Coordinates of C-alpha atoms and ligand atoms in Angstrom, one line a residue:
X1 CA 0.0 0.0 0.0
X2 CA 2.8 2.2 0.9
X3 CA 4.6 1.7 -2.2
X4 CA 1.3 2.5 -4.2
X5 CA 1.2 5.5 -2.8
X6 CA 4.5 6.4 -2.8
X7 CA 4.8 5.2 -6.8
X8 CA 1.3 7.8 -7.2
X9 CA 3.1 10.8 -5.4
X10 CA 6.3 9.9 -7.3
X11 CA 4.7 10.3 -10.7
X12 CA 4.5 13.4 -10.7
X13 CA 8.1 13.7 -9.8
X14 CA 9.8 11.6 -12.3
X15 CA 7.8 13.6 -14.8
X16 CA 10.0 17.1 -13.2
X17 CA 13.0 14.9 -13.6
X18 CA 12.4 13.2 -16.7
X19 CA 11.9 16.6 -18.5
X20 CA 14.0 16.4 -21.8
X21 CA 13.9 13.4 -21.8
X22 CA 11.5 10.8 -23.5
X23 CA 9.3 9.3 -21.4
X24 CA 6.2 7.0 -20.5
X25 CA 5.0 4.7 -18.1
X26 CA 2.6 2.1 -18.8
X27 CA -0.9 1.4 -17.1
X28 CA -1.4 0.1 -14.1
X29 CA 1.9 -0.2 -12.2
X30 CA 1.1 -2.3 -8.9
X31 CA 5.1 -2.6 -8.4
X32 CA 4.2 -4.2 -5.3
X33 CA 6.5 -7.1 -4.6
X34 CA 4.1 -9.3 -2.9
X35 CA 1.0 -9.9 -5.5
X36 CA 3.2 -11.3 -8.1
X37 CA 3.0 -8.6 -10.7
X38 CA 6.6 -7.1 -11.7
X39 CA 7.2 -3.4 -12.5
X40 CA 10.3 -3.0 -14.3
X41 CA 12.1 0.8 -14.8
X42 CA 13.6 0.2 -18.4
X43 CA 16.2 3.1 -19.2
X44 CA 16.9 3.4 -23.2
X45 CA 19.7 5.1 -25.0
X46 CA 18.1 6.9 -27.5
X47 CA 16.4 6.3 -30.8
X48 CA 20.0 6.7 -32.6
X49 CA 19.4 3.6 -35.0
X50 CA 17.2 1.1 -36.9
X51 CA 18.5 -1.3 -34.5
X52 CA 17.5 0.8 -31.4
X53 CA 14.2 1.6 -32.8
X54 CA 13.7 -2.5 -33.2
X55 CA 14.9 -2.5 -29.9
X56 CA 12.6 -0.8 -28.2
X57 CA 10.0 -2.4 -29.9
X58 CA 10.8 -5.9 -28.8
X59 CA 10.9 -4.6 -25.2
X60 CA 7.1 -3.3 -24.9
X61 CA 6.1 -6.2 -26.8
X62 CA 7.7 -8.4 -25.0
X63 CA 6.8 -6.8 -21.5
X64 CA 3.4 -6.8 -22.5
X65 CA 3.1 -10.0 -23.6
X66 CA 4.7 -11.4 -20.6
X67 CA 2.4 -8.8 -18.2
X68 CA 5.5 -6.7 -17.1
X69 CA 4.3 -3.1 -16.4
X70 CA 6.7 -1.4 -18.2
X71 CA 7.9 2.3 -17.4
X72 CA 9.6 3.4 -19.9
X73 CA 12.9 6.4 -20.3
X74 CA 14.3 7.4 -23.7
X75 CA 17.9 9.1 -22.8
X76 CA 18.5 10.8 -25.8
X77 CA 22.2 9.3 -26.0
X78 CA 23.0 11.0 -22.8
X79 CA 24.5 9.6 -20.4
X80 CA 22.9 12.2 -17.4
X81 CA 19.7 11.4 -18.8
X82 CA 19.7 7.7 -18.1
X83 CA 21.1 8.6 -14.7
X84 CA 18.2 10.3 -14.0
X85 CA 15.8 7.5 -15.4
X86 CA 17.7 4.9 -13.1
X87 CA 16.8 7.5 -10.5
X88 CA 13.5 7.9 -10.6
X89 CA 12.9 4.4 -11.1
X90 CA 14.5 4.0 -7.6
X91 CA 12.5 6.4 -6.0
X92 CA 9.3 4.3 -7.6
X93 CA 10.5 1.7 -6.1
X94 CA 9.9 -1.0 -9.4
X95 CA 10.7 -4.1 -8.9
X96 CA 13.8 -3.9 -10.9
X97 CA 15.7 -2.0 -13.6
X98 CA 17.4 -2.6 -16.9
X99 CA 18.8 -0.6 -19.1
X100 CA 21.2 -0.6 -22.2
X101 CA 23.9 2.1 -20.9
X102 CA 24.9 4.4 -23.2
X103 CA 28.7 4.4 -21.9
X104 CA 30.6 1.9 -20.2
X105 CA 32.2 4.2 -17.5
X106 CA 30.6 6.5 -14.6
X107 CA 27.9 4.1 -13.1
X108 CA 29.1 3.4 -9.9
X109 CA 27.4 5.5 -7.6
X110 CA 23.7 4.9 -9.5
X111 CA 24.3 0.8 -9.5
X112 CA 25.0 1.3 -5.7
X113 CA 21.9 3.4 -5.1
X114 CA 20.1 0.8 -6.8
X115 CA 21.5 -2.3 -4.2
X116 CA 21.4 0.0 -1.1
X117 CA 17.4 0.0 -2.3
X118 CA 16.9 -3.3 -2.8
X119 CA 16.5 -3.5 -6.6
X120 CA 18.0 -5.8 -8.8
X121 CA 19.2 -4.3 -12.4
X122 CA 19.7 -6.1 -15.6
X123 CA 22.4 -4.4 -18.0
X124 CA 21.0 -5.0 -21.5
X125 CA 22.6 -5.0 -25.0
X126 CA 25.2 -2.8 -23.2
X127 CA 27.8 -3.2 -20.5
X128 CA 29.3 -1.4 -18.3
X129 CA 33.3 -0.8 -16.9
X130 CA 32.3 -1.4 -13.5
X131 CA 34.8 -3.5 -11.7
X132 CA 32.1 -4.4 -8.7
X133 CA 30.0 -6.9 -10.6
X134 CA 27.6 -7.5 -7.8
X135 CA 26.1 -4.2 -8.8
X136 CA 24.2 -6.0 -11.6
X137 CA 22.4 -9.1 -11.6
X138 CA 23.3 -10.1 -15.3
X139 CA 24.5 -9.0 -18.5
X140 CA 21.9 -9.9 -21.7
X141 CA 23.6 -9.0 -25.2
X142 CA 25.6 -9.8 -28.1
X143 CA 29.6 -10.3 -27.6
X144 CA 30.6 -6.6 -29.4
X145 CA 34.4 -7.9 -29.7
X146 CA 33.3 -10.9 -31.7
X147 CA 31.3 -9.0 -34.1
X148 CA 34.5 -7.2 -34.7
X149 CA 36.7 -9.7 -35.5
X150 CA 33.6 -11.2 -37.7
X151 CA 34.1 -8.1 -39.7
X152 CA 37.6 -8.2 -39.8
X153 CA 37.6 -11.9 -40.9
X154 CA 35.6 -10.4 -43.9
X155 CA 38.0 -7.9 -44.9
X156 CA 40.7 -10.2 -44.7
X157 CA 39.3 -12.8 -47.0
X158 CA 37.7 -10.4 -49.3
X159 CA 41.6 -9.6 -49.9
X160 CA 43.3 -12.9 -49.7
X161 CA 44.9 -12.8 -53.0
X162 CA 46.2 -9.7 -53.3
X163 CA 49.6 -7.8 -52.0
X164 CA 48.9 -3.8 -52.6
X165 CA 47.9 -1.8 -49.8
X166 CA 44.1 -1.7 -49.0
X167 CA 43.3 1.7 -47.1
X168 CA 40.8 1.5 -44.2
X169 CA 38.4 4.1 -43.2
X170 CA 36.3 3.5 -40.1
X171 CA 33.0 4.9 -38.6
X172 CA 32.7 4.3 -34.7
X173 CA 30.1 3.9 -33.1
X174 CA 29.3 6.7 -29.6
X175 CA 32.6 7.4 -28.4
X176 CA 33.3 5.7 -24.9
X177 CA 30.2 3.0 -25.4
X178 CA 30.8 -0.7 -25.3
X179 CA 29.8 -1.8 -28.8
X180 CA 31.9 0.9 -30.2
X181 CA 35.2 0.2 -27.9
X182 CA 34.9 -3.4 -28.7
X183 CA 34.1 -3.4 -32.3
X184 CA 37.5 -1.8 -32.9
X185 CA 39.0 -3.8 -30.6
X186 CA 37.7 -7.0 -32.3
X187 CA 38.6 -5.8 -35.8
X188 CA 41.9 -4.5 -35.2
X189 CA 42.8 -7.3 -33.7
X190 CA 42.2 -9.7 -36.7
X191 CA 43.7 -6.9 -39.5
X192 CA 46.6 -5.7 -37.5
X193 CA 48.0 -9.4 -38.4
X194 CA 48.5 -8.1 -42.1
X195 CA 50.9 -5.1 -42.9
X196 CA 49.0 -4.5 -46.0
X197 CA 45.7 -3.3 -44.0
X198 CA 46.2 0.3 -43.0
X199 CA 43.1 2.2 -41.5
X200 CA 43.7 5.5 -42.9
X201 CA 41.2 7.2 -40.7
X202 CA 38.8 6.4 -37.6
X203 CA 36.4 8.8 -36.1
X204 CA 33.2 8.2 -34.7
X205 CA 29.8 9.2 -36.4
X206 CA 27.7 7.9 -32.9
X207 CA 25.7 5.4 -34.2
X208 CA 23.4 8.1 -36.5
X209 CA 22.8 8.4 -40.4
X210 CA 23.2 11.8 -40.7
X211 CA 26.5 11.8 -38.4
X212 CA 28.0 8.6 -40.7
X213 CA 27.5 11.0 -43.5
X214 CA 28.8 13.7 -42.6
X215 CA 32.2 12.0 -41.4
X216 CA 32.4 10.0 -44.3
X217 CA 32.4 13.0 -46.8
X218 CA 35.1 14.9 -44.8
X219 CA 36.8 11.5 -44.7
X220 CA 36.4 11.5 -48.9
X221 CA 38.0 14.5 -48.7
X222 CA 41.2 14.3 -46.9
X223 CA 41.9 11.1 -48.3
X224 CA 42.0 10.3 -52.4
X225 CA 42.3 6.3 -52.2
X226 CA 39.6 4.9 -49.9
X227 CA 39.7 1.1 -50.6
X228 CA 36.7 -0.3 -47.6
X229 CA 34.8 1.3 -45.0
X230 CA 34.5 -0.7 -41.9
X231 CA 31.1 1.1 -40.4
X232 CA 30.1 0.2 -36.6
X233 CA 26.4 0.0 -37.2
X234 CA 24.5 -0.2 -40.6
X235 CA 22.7 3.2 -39.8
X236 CA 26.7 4.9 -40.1
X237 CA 27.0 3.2 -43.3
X238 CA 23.6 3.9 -44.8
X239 CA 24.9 8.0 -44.1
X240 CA 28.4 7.1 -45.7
X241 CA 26.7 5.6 -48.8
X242 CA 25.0 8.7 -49.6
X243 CA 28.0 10.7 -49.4
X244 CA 30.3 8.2 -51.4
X245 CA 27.4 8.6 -53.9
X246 CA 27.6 12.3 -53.8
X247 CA 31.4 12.5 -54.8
X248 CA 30.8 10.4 -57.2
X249 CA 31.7 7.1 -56.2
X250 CA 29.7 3.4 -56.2
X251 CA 29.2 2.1 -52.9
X252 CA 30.2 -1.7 -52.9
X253 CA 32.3 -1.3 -55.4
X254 CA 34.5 1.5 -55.9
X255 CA 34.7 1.5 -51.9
X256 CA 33.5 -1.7 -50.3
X257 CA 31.5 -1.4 -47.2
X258 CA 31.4 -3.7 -44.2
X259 CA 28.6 -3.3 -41.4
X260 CA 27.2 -4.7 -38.5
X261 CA 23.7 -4.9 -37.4
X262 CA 22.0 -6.4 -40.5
X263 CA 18.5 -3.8 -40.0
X264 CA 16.0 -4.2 -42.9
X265 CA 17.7 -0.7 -44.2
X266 CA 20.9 -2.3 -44.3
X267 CA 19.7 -5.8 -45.8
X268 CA 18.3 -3.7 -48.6
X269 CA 21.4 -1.9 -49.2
X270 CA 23.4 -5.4 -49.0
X271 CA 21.0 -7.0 -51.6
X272 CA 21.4 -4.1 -53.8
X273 CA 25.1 -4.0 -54.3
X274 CA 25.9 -1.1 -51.8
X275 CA 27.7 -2.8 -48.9
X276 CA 29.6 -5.9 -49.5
X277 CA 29.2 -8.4 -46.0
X278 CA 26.7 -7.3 -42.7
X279 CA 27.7 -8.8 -39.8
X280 CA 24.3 -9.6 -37.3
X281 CA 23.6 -7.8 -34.0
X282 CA 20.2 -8.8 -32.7
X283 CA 18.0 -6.1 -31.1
X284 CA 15.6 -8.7 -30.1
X285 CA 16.5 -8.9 -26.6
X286 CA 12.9 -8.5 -25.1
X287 CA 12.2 -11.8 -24.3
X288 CA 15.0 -13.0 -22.9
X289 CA 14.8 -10.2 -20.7
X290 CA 11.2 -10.8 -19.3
X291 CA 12.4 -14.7 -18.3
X292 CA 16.1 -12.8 -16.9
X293 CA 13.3 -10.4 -15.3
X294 CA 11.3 -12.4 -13.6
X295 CA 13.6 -14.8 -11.9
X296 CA 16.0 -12.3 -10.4
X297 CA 12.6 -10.4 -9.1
X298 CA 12.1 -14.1 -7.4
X299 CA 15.7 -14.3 -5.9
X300 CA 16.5 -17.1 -8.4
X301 CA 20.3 -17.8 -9.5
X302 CA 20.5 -16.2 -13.5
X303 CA 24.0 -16.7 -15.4
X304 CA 26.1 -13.4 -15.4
X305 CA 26.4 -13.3 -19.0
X306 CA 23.8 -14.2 -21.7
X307 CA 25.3 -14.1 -25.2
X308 CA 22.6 -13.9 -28.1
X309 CA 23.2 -15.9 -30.7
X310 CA 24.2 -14.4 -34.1
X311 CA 25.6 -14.8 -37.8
X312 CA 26.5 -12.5 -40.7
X313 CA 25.2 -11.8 -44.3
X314 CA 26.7 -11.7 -47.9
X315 CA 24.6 -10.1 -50.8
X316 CA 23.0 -13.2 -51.7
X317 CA 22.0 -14.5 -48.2
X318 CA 20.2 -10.9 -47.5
X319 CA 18.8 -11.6 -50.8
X320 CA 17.4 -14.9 -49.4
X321 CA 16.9 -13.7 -45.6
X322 CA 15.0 -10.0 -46.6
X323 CA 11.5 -11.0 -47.2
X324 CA 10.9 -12.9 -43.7
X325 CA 13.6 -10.4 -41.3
X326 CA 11.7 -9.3 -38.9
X327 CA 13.2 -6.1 -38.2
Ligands
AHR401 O1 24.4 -1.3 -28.7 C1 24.1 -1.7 -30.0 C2 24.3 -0.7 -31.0 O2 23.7 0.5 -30.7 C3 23.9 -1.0 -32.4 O3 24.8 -1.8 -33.1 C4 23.7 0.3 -33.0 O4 23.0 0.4 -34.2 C5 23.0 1.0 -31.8 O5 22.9 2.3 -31.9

């Protein structure tokens, strides 16, 4: 009873603190611990990407299918937003958080304010640097370092037979997050093994269409032989193919272009020539994430790490896979 009126009082609230931000709450909301309905404060990154946006999706499906009352935050890719989220959710008292953090670093103090009040978190799609791993009950998401090296392994094969240089340019993903840390890390580890691969430029274009564009034509600028852009999500590369269209190049071909996400944007752009190889990063965590949800709400014993199972795309297996993708 207490917590119901304490969540009523506190709607108001989060609303003050959630200004800026995104954000709605869905109905009901017993969060009470003992009737056996979960609440869950869910803290999103943003609405950066295709993937994100399929992301999202498969949460509030999946919470509603599995009757989770799902509040809901939108951080905008900030980092102080989602602090604030986490917050307010604490102050609701829900019956526990998750959330996709937008970088790995600075989460400390939030995660302990989260134990000291009882509620268990779930870090989703996204990790987190924090070297107390007690602070979180579980980490649900693809291995970023993997995908990586998957796109490396491309790149490398794609140039088995030859000898002459091949210039690198490469789009990161949101400077400091985990995907984007560990997608280099992954994909310079598998090139730096051949002198012949030298990436000419890396900057990061933060996961967005417009910002992949706009890097890639001041990358086209400075540098006169691009040979392959390795792109940290297909949104980034989507941006890039416009402007290697725009100075008056062919995407795919005159520049190859490798990906990862394999969205139905970037399938299409795969299946029509413009990137070369997508390597998969499932936003379909929702699920997974209800089951994760409801046992550490019962005190059960979850792994701490859930790896989702993925593969990779070449032009004719998007052709194959595009008309029954579901995002
Ligand atoms: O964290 C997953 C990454 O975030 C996706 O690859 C990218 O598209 C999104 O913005």
């Amino acid at each position: 009873m207490l917590k119901r009126i304490s969540a009523l009082f506190l709607v108001g609230a989060t609303a003050l603190t959630m200004a800026g931000c995104g954000s709605s709450d869905g109905s009901g909301g017993s969060g009470g611990s003992g009737d056996g309905k979960i609440t869950m404060g869910f803290a999103q990154v943003g609405a950066e990407s295709g993937w994100r946006t399929a992301n999202t999706k498969s949460v509030q499906e999946s919470a509603k299918e599995a009757g989770v009352t799902l509040k809901f935050s939108d951080a905008q890719q900030k980092q102080e937003n989602q602090i604030k989220a986490i917050r307010s959710y604490i102050q609701q008292k829900v019956d526990v958080i998750a959330f996709s953090p937008v970088v790995e670093s600075g989460w400390d103090t939030v995660l302990k304010e989260a134990k000291n009040a009882n509620i268990p978190v779930i870090l989703t799609d996204r990790s987190v640097d924090s070297k107390d791993t007690s602070l979180y009950k579980t980490f649900l998401g693809s291995d970023f370092v993997e995908e990586g090296r998957k796109a490396g392994k491309w790149l490398v094969d794609e140039y088995k037979d030859g000898t002459d240089t091949v210039n690198v340019v490469e789009l990161q993903g949101t400077t400091g997050s985990a995907p984007a840390n560990d997608r280099k890390a992954g994909f310079q580890e598998v090139v730096s093994a051949d002198p012949k691969f030298k990436i000419i430029a890396s900057q990061s274009g933060d996961f967005t269409r417009a910002k992949g564009k706009e890097v890639m034509e001041a990358f086209l600028k400075s540098n006169p032989k691009i040979d392959v852009l390795f792109a940290h999500n297909d949104d980034m590369g989507l941006g890039a193919i416009e402007a290697i269209e725009g100075a008056g190049k062919v995407p795919g071909k005159d520049i190859k272009i490798v990906t990862i996400d394999a969205v139905h944007d970037g399938m299409q752009a795969l299946a029509d020539g413009k990137i070369n190889y997508i390597v998969e990063c499932s936003p379909l965590l929702g699920t997974q994430l209800m089951d994760l949800a409801k046992k550490v709400v019962k005190g059960e014993q979850v792994p701490a790490r859930v790896v989702t199972e993925e593969t990779a795309f070449t032009q004719e297996q998007a052709k194959q896979a595009l008309p029954t993708r579901k995002y």
